[in-house]
């Protein structure tokens, strides 16, 4: 059985950063109060190697996120390709941290203008998903383990 | 704080079944060997209230699936809508069970013709995700808890 994980190269880093930079939504995986995994769709806005996440206290993932439990986040569109496993995707392990909701309002609404309808609601809070590591599947049989540093932009001015 | 979950009605059941019947891929959530949640994209084919899943032993979700641990599966496309939370989606809790790979070959390849390239590989096995329950988000603020019976087709001939 050969190791299916390839050595990380600049092409993998660039592909992962493109997925991260374009992430408007993703599939968030947490462990619920029942000890079982639970996946739900969330709206996102990337911020460097991290992502902003606006979450309602009424949602089922609010409790594990509030505890700061490490979560998993799948990003990248399957699209209309005939083979859903051909499209690249990135799974991140991330730690949720509280963010200043008022300070992130403009950035969030720039990407999610319809959220203006509920942004101020008291049950919504802003979090930052601090990326810890990543797992990129760039296509069939093309998998890479990434560190956080692989996802940080090498040129901050870019 | 009002309960955001609405009473399940026929409209919710029909919307959930449409999502299930169209599921060619989804975001699978498992708990990894490190005890952390992990989400990955998988190809699917619905089979009544259950789904078929072809999985490689080389994949990171192979171990929890092989143990029969309850998993979470998010289905439904976010699409190109300006608001990624407006599109309906369904989260299923499901139990992975072994299936006869040879017997499901035709059904799988009908939906995933490119899988013919690797279907016979020894590291690929066929599983059935037996649906236990569902959580439908039909749009912003429209959430429903579903039992397995809500996802079974009321008319087996349909």
mmCIF file of C-alpha atoms in Angstrom:
data_model
loop_
_atom_site.group_PDB
_atom_site.id
_atom_site.type_symbol
_atom_site.label_atom_id
_atom_site.label_comp_id
_atom_site.label_asym_id
_atom_site.label_seq_id
_atom_site.Cartn_x
_atom_site.Cartn_y
_atom_site.Cartn_z
ATOM 1 C CA UNK A 1 0.000 0.000 0.000
ATOM 2 C CA UNK A 2 1.722 3.161 -1.167
ATOM 3 C CA UNK A 3 1.427 6.450 0.692
ATOM 4 C CA UNK A 4 -1.123 8.510 -1.250
ATOM 5 C CA UNK A 5 0.167 11.800 0.218
ATOM 6 C CA UNK A 6 2.551 13.695 -2.049
ATOM 7 C CA UNK A 7 5.346 16.008 -0.875
ATOM 8 C CA UNK A 8 3.988 19.562 -0.614
ATOM 9 C CA UNK A 9 5.221 21.811 -3.427
ATOM 10 C CA UNK A 10 4.558 25.382 -4.559
ATOM 11 C CA UNK A 11 1.823 24.219 -6.922
ATOM 12 C CA UNK A 12 -0.073 22.627 -4.047
ATOM 13 C CA UNK A 13 0.397 25.728 -1.881
ATOM 14 C CA UNK A 14 -0.894 27.996 -4.635
ATOM 15 C CA UNK A 15 -3.886 25.765 -5.333
ATOM 16 C CA UNK A 16 -4.793 25.666 -1.635
ATOM 17 C CA UNK A 17 -4.503 29.432 -1.306
ATOM 18 C CA UNK A 18 -6.752 29.943 -4.334
ATOM 19 C CA UNK A 19 -9.406 27.765 -2.689
ATOM 20 C CA UNK A 20 -9.019 29.638 0.591
ATOM 21 C CA UNK A 21 -9.097 33.098 -1.016
ATOM 22 C CA UNK A 22 -12.336 32.247 -2.848
ATOM 23 C CA UNK A 23 -14.167 30.634 0.083
ATOM 24 C CA UNK A 24 -17.608 32.251 0.428
ATOM 25 C CA UNK A 25 -19.065 29.183 2.115
ATOM 26 C CA UNK A 26 -18.027 25.776 3.369
ATOM 27 C CA UNK A 27 -19.087 22.619 5.154
ATOM 28 C CA UNK A 28 -18.331 22.952 8.863
ATOM 29 C CA UNK A 29 -17.801 19.791 10.892
ATOM 30 C CA UNK A 30 -18.111 19.833 14.671
ATOM 31 C CA UNK A 31 -18.724 17.255 17.378
ATOM 32 C CA UNK A 32 -22.187 17.772 18.841
ATOM 33 C CA UNK A 33 -23.371 17.452 22.440
ATOM 34 C CA UNK A 34 -24.261 13.806 21.640
ATOM 35 C CA UNK A 35 -20.626 13.094 20.760
ATOM 36 C CA UNK A 36 -21.457 12.592 17.089
ATOM 37 C CA UNK A 37 -20.051 14.481 14.120
ATOM 38 C CA UNK A 38 -22.324 17.108 12.560
ATOM 39 C CA UNK A 39 -21.785 18.928 9.267
ATOM 40 C CA UNK A 40 -23.561 22.142 8.303
ATOM 41 C CA UNK A 41 -23.179 24.832 5.660
ATOM 42 C CA UNK A 42 -21.718 28.126 6.802
ATOM 43 C CA UNK A 43 -21.015 31.446 5.087
ATOM 44 C CA UNK A 44 -17.370 32.521 5.212
ATOM 45 C CA UNK A 45 -14.991 35.283 4.352
ATOM 46 C CA UNK A 46 -11.284 34.532 4.197
ATOM 47 C CA UNK A 47 -8.838 36.731 6.101
ATOM 48 C CA UNK A 48 -5.298 35.687 5.272
ATOM 49 C CA UNK A 49 -4.833 32.068 6.330
ATOM 50 C CA UNK A 50 -7.897 32.346 8.603
ATOM 51 C CA UNK A 51 -11.617 32.749 7.900
ATOM 52 C CA UNK A 52 -14.362 34.878 9.381
ATOM 53 C CA UNK A 53 -17.563 33.091 10.359
ATOM 54 C CA UNK A 54 -20.825 34.747 11.458
ATOM 55 C CA UNK A 55 -22.772 32.335 13.616
ATOM 56 C CA UNK A 56 -26.162 32.419 15.316
ATOM 57 C CA UNK A 57 -26.495 31.210 18.908
ATOM 58 C CA UNK A 58 -29.615 29.392 17.678
ATOM 59 C CA UNK A 59 -27.588 27.188 15.318
ATOM 60 C CA UNK A 60 -26.580 23.654 16.278
ATOM 61 C CA UNK A 61 -22.895 24.333 15.810
ATOM 62 C CA UNK A 62 -22.973 27.367 18.144
ATOM 63 C CA UNK A 63 -22.087 25.411 21.298
ATOM 64 C CA UNK A 64 -18.927 23.621 20.059
ATOM 65 C CA UNK A 65 -17.815 26.822 18.322
ATOM 66 C CA UNK A 66 -18.362 28.789 21.521
ATOM 67 C CA UNK A 67 -16.235 26.304 23.469
ATOM 68 C CA UNK A 68 -13.358 26.843 21.071
ATOM 69 C CA UNK A 69 -13.315 23.168 20.114
ATOM 70 C CA UNK A 70 -11.213 22.404 17.038
ATOM 71 C CA UNK A 71 -13.457 22.149 13.971
ATOM 72 C CA UNK A 72 -13.080 20.903 10.402
ATOM 73 C CA UNK A 73 -13.986 22.961 7.370
ATOM 74 C CA UNK A 74 -14.309 21.721 3.782
ATOM 75 C CA UNK A 75 -14.047 24.391 1.100
ATOM 76 C CA UNK A 76 -14.022 24.290 -2.722
ATOM 77 C CA UNK A 77 -16.983 23.872 -5.084
ATOM 78 C CA UNK A 78 -17.763 20.503 -6.603
ATOM 79 C CA UNK A 79 -19.313 22.421 -9.469
ATOM 80 C CA UNK A 80 -21.088 20.825 -12.397
ATOM 81 C CA UNK A 81 -18.190 18.539 -13.342
ATOM 82 C CA UNK A 82 -19.274 15.060 -14.335
ATOM 83 C CA UNK A 83 -16.937 13.664 -11.670
ATOM 84 C CA UNK A 84 -17.481 15.373 -8.286
ATOM 85 C CA UNK A 85 -14.148 14.024 -7.053
ATOM 86 C CA UNK A 86 -12.207 15.728 -9.851
ATOM 87 C CA UNK A 87 -12.688 19.252 -8.471
ATOM 88 C CA UNK A 88 -10.051 20.409 -5.954
ATOM 89 C CA UNK A 89 -11.032 20.896 -2.313
ATOM 90 C CA UNK A 90 -9.351 21.765 0.942
ATOM 91 C CA UNK A 91 -10.119 20.517 4.452
ATOM 92 C CA UNK A 92 -8.888 22.780 7.221
ATOM 93 C CA UNK A 93 -8.509 22.048 10.912
ATOM 94 C CA UNK A 94 -9.243 25.303 12.709
ATOM 95 C CA UNK A 95 -9.779 26.784 16.153
ATOM 96 C CA UNK A 96 -12.695 29.225 16.616
ATOM 97 C CA UNK A 97 -11.789 32.489 18.341
ATOM 98 C CA UNK A 98 -14.061 35.435 19.213
ATOM 99 C CA UNK A 99 -13.817 38.462 16.922
ATOM 100 C CA UNK A 100 -15.051 42.051 17.249
ATOM 101 C CA UNK A 101 -18.369 41.926 15.371
ATOM 102 C CA UNK A 102 -18.652 45.692 14.861
ATOM 103 C CA UNK A 103 -15.104 45.899 13.495
ATOM 104 C CA UNK A 104 -15.766 43.148 10.921
ATOM 105 C CA UNK A 105 -19.156 44.436 9.745
ATOM 106 C CA UNK A 106 -17.910 46.112 6.586
ATOM 107 C CA UNK A 107 -15.694 43.193 5.539
ATOM 108 C CA UNK A 108 -18.501 40.685 6.094
ATOM 109 C CA UNK A 109 -21.205 42.655 4.295
ATOM 110 C CA UNK A 110 -18.896 43.256 1.343
ATOM 111 C CA UNK A 111 -18.973 39.495 0.714
ATOM 112 C CA UNK A 112 -22.450 38.796 2.121
ATOM 113 C CA UNK A 113 -24.630 41.854 1.468
ATOM 114 C CA UNK A 114 -27.852 40.022 2.376
ATOM 115 C CA UNK A 115 -26.516 39.506 5.898
ATOM 116 C CA UNK A 116 -27.272 43.204 6.500
ATOM 117 C CA UNK A 117 -30.819 42.029 7.323
ATOM 118 C CA UNK A 118 -29.652 40.187 10.446
ATOM 119 C CA UNK A 119 -26.072 41.270 11.150
ATOM 120 C CA UNK A 120 -27.069 43.330 14.197
ATOM 121 C CA UNK A 121 -29.266 40.633 15.754
ATOM 122 C CA UNK A 122 -28.059 39.912 19.283
ATOM 123 C CA UNK A 123 -27.868 36.151 18.689
ATOM 124 C CA UNK A 124 -25.275 36.546 15.910
ATOM 125 C CA UNK A 125 -21.628 36.675 16.821
ATOM 126 C CA UNK A 126 -18.465 36.937 14.750
ATOM 127 C CA UNK A 127 -15.758 34.311 15.029
ATOM 128 C CA UNK A 128 -12.393 33.793 13.421
ATOM 129 C CA UNK A 129 -11.494 30.270 12.408
ATOM 130 C CA UNK A 130 -7.765 30.164 13.070
ATOM 131 C CA UNK A 131 -6.306 27.707 10.596
ATOM 132 C CA UNK A 132 -4.121 25.054 12.202
ATOM 133 C CA UNK A 133 -3.438 22.760 9.241
ATOM 134 C CA UNK A 134 -4.863 21.698 5.904
ATOM 135 C CA UNK A 135 -5.437 18.679 3.719
ATOM 136 C CA UNK A 136 -5.637 19.415 0.002
ATOM 137 C CA UNK A 137 -7.101 17.058 -2.554
ATOM 138 C CA UNK A 138 -6.097 18.626 -5.834
ATOM 139 C CA UNK A 139 -7.789 15.968 -7.924
ATOM 140 C CA UNK A 140 -8.032 12.202 -8.040
ATOM 141 C CA UNK A 141 -4.999 10.752 -6.234
ATOM 142 C CA UNK A 142 -3.402 14.164 -5.657
ATOM 143 C CA UNK A 143 -3.396 14.723 -1.879
ATOM 144 C CA UNK A 144 -1.168 16.963 0.227
ATOM 145 C CA UNK A 145 -0.752 17.677 3.926
ATOM 146 C CA UNK A 146 -0.330 21.393 4.559
ATOM 147 C CA UNK A 147 0.883 23.342 7.536
ATOM 148 C CA UNK A 148 -0.537 26.741 8.388
ATOM 149 C CA UNK A 149 2.571 28.355 6.914
ATOM 150 C CA UNK A 150 1.772 26.762 3.547
ATOM 151 C CA UNK A 151 -1.495 28.725 3.521
ATOM 152 C CA UNK A 152 -0.078 32.100 4.457
ATOM 153 C CA UNK A 153 0.532 34.426 1.572
ATOM 154 C CA UNK A 154 4.270 34.595 0.866
ATOM 155 C CA UNK A 155 3.846 38.188 -0.356
ATOM 156 C CA UNK A 156 1.678 40.239 2.048
ATOM 157 C CA UNK A 157 1.277 42.938 -0.622
ATOM 158 C CA UNK A 158 -0.270 40.490 -3.072
ATOM 159 C CA UNK B 1 -35.178 32.734 22.503
ATOM 160 C CA UNK B 2 -37.747 31.114 20.213
ATOM 161 C CA UNK B 3 -37.340 27.588 18.924
ATOM 162 C CA UNK B 4 -36.042 27.928 15.364
ATOM 163 C CA UNK B 5 -37.238 24.421 14.428
ATOM 164 C CA UNK B 6 -40.587 24.305 12.622
ATOM 165 C CA UNK B 7 -43.046 21.420 12.771
ATOM 166 C CA UNK B 8 -42.305 18.984 9.934
ATOM 167 C CA UNK B 9 -44.852 19.177 7.122
ATOM 168 C CA UNK B 10 -45.255 17.581 3.685
ATOM 169 C CA UNK B 11 -43.462 20.493 2.038
ATOM 170 C CA UNK B 12 -40.388 19.887 4.180
ATOM 171 C CA UNK B 13 -40.522 16.128 3.507
ATOM 172 C CA UNK B 14 -40.748 16.703 -0.251
ATOM 173 C CA UNK B 15 -37.895 19.231 -0.226
ATOM 174 C CA UNK B 16 -35.680 16.850 1.753
ATOM 175 C CA UNK B 17 -36.448 13.947 -0.585
ATOM 176 C CA UNK B 18 -35.607 16.082 -3.619
ATOM 177 C CA UNK B 19 -32.220 16.883 -2.087
ATOM 178 C CA UNK B 20 -31.641 13.223 -1.259
ATOM 179 C CA UNK B 21 -32.748 11.954 -4.681
ATOM 180 C CA UNK B 22 -30.335 14.351 -6.417
ATOM 181 C CA UNK B 23 -27.291 13.720 -4.197
ATOM 182 C CA UNK B 24 -24.290 12.923 -6.393
ATOM 183 C CA UNK B 25 -21.819 14.112 -3.788
ATOM 184 C CA UNK B 26 -21.741 15.439 -0.262
ATOM 185 C CA UNK B 27 -19.580 16.564 2.646
ATOM 186 C CA UNK B 28 -18.931 13.631 4.948
ATOM 187 C CA UNK B 29 -18.135 14.327 8.593
ATOM 188 C CA UNK B 30 -16.435 11.710 10.752
ATOM 189 C CA UNK B 31 -14.431 11.710 13.963
ATOM 190 C CA UNK B 32 -10.813 10.889 13.197
ATOM 191 C CA UNK B 33 -8.320 8.809 15.171
ATOM 192 C CA UNK B 34 -7.214 12.026 16.899
ATOM 193 C CA UNK B 35 -10.760 12.553 18.216
ATOM 194 C CA UNK B 36 -11.279 15.608 16.039
ATOM 195 C CA UNK B 37 -14.003 16.137 13.428
ATOM 196 C CA UNK B 38 -12.950 15.767 9.782
ATOM 197 C CA UNK B 39 -14.977 16.706 6.711
ATOM 198 C CA UNK B 40 -14.245 15.440 3.215
ATOM 199 C CA UNK B 41 -16.014 15.332 -0.139
ATOM 200 C CA UNK B 42 -17.455 12.007 -1.211
ATOM 201 C CA UNK B 43 -19.288 10.789 -4.305
ATOM 202 C CA UNK B 44 -22.753 9.355 -3.601
ATOM 203 C CA UNK B 45 -25.685 7.642 -5.174
ATOM 204 C CA UNK B 46 -29.035 7.673 -3.353
ATOM 205 C CA UNK B 47 -30.882 4.412 -2.802
ATOM 206 C CA UNK B 48 -34.257 5.137 -1.247
ATOM 207 C CA UNK B 49 -33.700 6.840 2.098
ATOM 208 C CA UNK B 50 -30.085 5.564 2.131
ATOM 209 C CA UNK B 51 -27.028 6.376 0.033
ATOM 210 C CA UNK B 52 -24.311 4.317 -1.590
ATOM 211 C CA UNK B 53 -20.734 5.387 -0.946
ATOM 212 C CA UNK B 54 -17.623 4.011 -2.659
ATOM 213 C CA UNK B 55 -14.629 4.497 -0.400
ATOM 214 C CA UNK B 56 -10.918 3.798 -0.693
ATOM 215 C CA UNK B 57 -9.082 2.191 2.201
ATOM 216 C CA UNK B 58 -6.403 4.820 1.550
ATOM 217 C CA UNK B 59 -8.768 7.686 2.429
ATOM 218 C CA UNK B 60 -8.720 9.296 5.873
ATOM 219 C CA UNK B 61 -12.378 8.556 6.501
ATOM 220 C CA UNK B 62 -11.936 4.831 5.767
ATOM 221 C CA UNK B 63 -11.239 3.841 9.393
ATOM 222 C CA UNK B 64 -14.291 5.442 11.068
ATOM 223 C CA UNK B 65 -16.485 4.240 8.199
ATOM 224 C CA UNK B 66 -15.123 0.729 8.556
ATOM 225 C CA UNK B 67 -15.902 0.736 12.274
ATOM 226 C CA UNK B 68 -19.527 1.576 11.518
ATOM 227 C CA UNK B 69 -19.322 4.804 13.541
ATOM 228 C CA UNK B 70 -22.275 7.151 12.986
ATOM 229 C CA UNK B 71 -21.327 9.817 10.454
ATOM 230 C CA UNK B 72 -22.805 13.122 9.297
ATOM 231 C CA UNK B 73 -23.455 13.946 5.652
ATOM 232 C CA UNK B 74 -24.297 17.368 4.219
ATOM 233 C CA UNK B 75 -25.983 17.345 0.807
ATOM 234 C CA UNK B 76 -27.435 20.077 -1.406
ATOM 235 C CA UNK B 77 -25.572 22.510 -3.665
ATOM 236 C CA UNK B 78 -24.852 26.048 -2.523
ATOM 237 C CA UNK B 79 -24.840 26.964 -6.198
ATOM 238 C CA UNK B 80 -24.060 30.399 -7.542
ATOM 239 C CA UNK B 81 -26.697 32.173 -5.428
ATOM 240 C CA UNK B 82 -25.501 35.484 -4.009
ATOM 241 C CA UNK B 83 -26.418 34.192 -0.532
ATOM 242 C CA UNK B 84 -24.904 30.740 0.130
ATOM 243 C CA UNK B 85 -27.274 30.273 3.079
ATOM 244 C CA UNK B 86 -30.384 30.721 0.909
ATOM 245 C CA UNK B 87 -29.991 27.378 -0.896
ATOM 246 C CA UNK B 88 -31.645 24.385 0.811
ATOM 247 C CA UNK B 89 -29.465 21.655 2.316
ATOM 248 C CA UNK B 90 -29.900 18.519 4.325
ATOM 249 C CA UNK B 91 -27.683 17.066 7.047
ATOM 250 C CA UNK B 92 -28.135 13.345 7.604
ATOM 251 C CA UNK B 93 -26.978 11.220 10.526
ATOM 252 C CA UNK B 94 -26.169 7.823 9.058
ATOM 253 C CA UNK B 95 -24.627 4.474 9.913
ATOM 254 C CA UNK B 96 -22.188 2.926 7.397
ATOM 255 C CA UNK B 97 -22.899 -0.700 6.503
ATOM 256 C CA UNK B 98 -20.990 -2.995 4.131
ATOM 257 C CA UNK B 99 -22.578 -3.537 0.704
ATOM 258 C CA UNK B 100 -21.908 -6.054 -2.071
ATOM 259 C CA UNK B 101 -19.579 -4.126 -4.365
ATOM 260 C CA UNK B 102 -20.112 -6.333 -7.410
ATOM 261 C CA UNK B 103 -23.899 -6.116 -7.065
ATOM 262 C CA UNK B 104 -23.824 -2.290 -6.959
ATOM 263 C CA UNK B 105 -21.386 -1.813 -9.848
ATOM 264 C CA UNK B 106 -23.971 -0.971 -12.477
ATOM 265 C CA UNK B 107 -25.917 1.429 -10.243
ATOM 266 C CA UNK B 108 -22.741 3.238 -9.207
ATOM 267 C CA UNK B 109 -21.259 3.570 -12.682
ATOM 268 C CA UNK B 110 -24.578 4.834 -14.046
ATOM 269 C CA UNK B 111 -24.139 7.912 -11.831
ATOM 270 C CA UNK B 112 -20.326 7.978 -11.781
ATOM 271 C CA UNK B 113 -19.077 6.651 -15.131
ATOM 272 C CA UNK B 114 -15.485 7.808 -14.512
ATOM 273 C CA UNK B 115 -15.307 5.487 -11.509
ATOM 274 C CA UNK B 116 -14.990 2.614 -14.026
ATOM 275 C CA UNK B 117 -11.259 3.437 -14.018
ATOM 276 C CA UNK B 118 -10.836 2.346 -10.396
ATOM 277 C CA UNK B 119 -14.012 0.533 -9.378
ATOM 278 C CA UNK B 120 -12.304 -2.877 -9.344
ATOM 279 C CA UNK B 121 -9.267 -1.736 -7.345
ATOM 280 C CA UNK B 122 -8.934 -3.884 -4.233
ATOM 281 C CA UNK B 123 -8.704 -0.874 -1.891
ATOM 282 C CA UNK B 124 -12.183 0.351 -2.897
ATOM 283 C CA UNK B 125 -15.198 -0.955 -1.044
ATOM 284 C CA UNK B 126 -18.887 -0.191 -1.311
ATOM 285 C CA UNK B 127 -20.830 0.989 1.719
ATOM 286 C CA UNK B 128 -24.419 1.911 2.357
ATOM 287 C CA UNK B 129 -25.040 4.920 4.560
ATOM 288 C CA UNK B 130 -28.176 3.931 6.418
ATOM 289 C CA UNK B 131 -30.036 7.140 7.193
ATOM 290 C CA UNK B 132 -30.990 7.504 10.856
ATOM 291 C CA UNK B 133 -32.359 11.064 10.909
ATOM 292 C CA UNK B 134 -32.140 14.362 9.084
ATOM 293 C CA UNK B 135 -31.947 18.089 9.655
ATOM 294 C CA UNK B 136 -33.271 20.194 6.794
ATOM 295 C CA UNK B 137 -32.504 23.859 6.333
ATOM 296 C CA UNK B 138 -34.924 24.918 3.636
ATOM 297 C CA UNK B 139 -33.690 28.501 3.565
ATOM 298 C CA UNK B 140 -32.900 31.231 6.050
ATOM 299 C CA UNK B 141 -34.783 30.494 9.298
ATOM 300 C CA UNK B 142 -36.563 27.442 7.858
ATOM 301 C CA UNK B 143 -35.251 24.413 9.765
ATOM 302 C CA UNK B 144 -36.862 21.035 10.324
ATOM 303 C CA UNK B 145 -35.971 17.896 12.240
ATOM 304 C CA UNK B 146 -36.706 14.791 10.180
ATOM 305 C CA UNK B 147 -37.029 11.145 11.096
ATOM 306 C CA UNK B 148 -35.973 8.420 8.688
ATOM 307 C CA UNK B 149 -39.638 7.822 7.843
ATOM 308 C CA UNK B 150 -39.900 11.408 6.596
ATOM 309 C CA UNK B 151 -37.246 10.580 3.995
ATOM 310 C CA UNK B 152 -38.738 7.343 2.738
ATOM 311 C CA UNK B 153 -40.742 7.620 -0.422
ATOM 312 C CA UNK B 154 -44.449 7.375 0.429
ATOM 313 C CA UNK B 155 -45.077 5.723 -2.949
ATOM 314 C CA UNK B 156 -42.523 2.965 -3.689
ATOM 315 C CA UNK B 157 -43.568 2.991 -7.357
ATOM 316 C CA UNK B 158 -42.653 6.670 -7.757
#
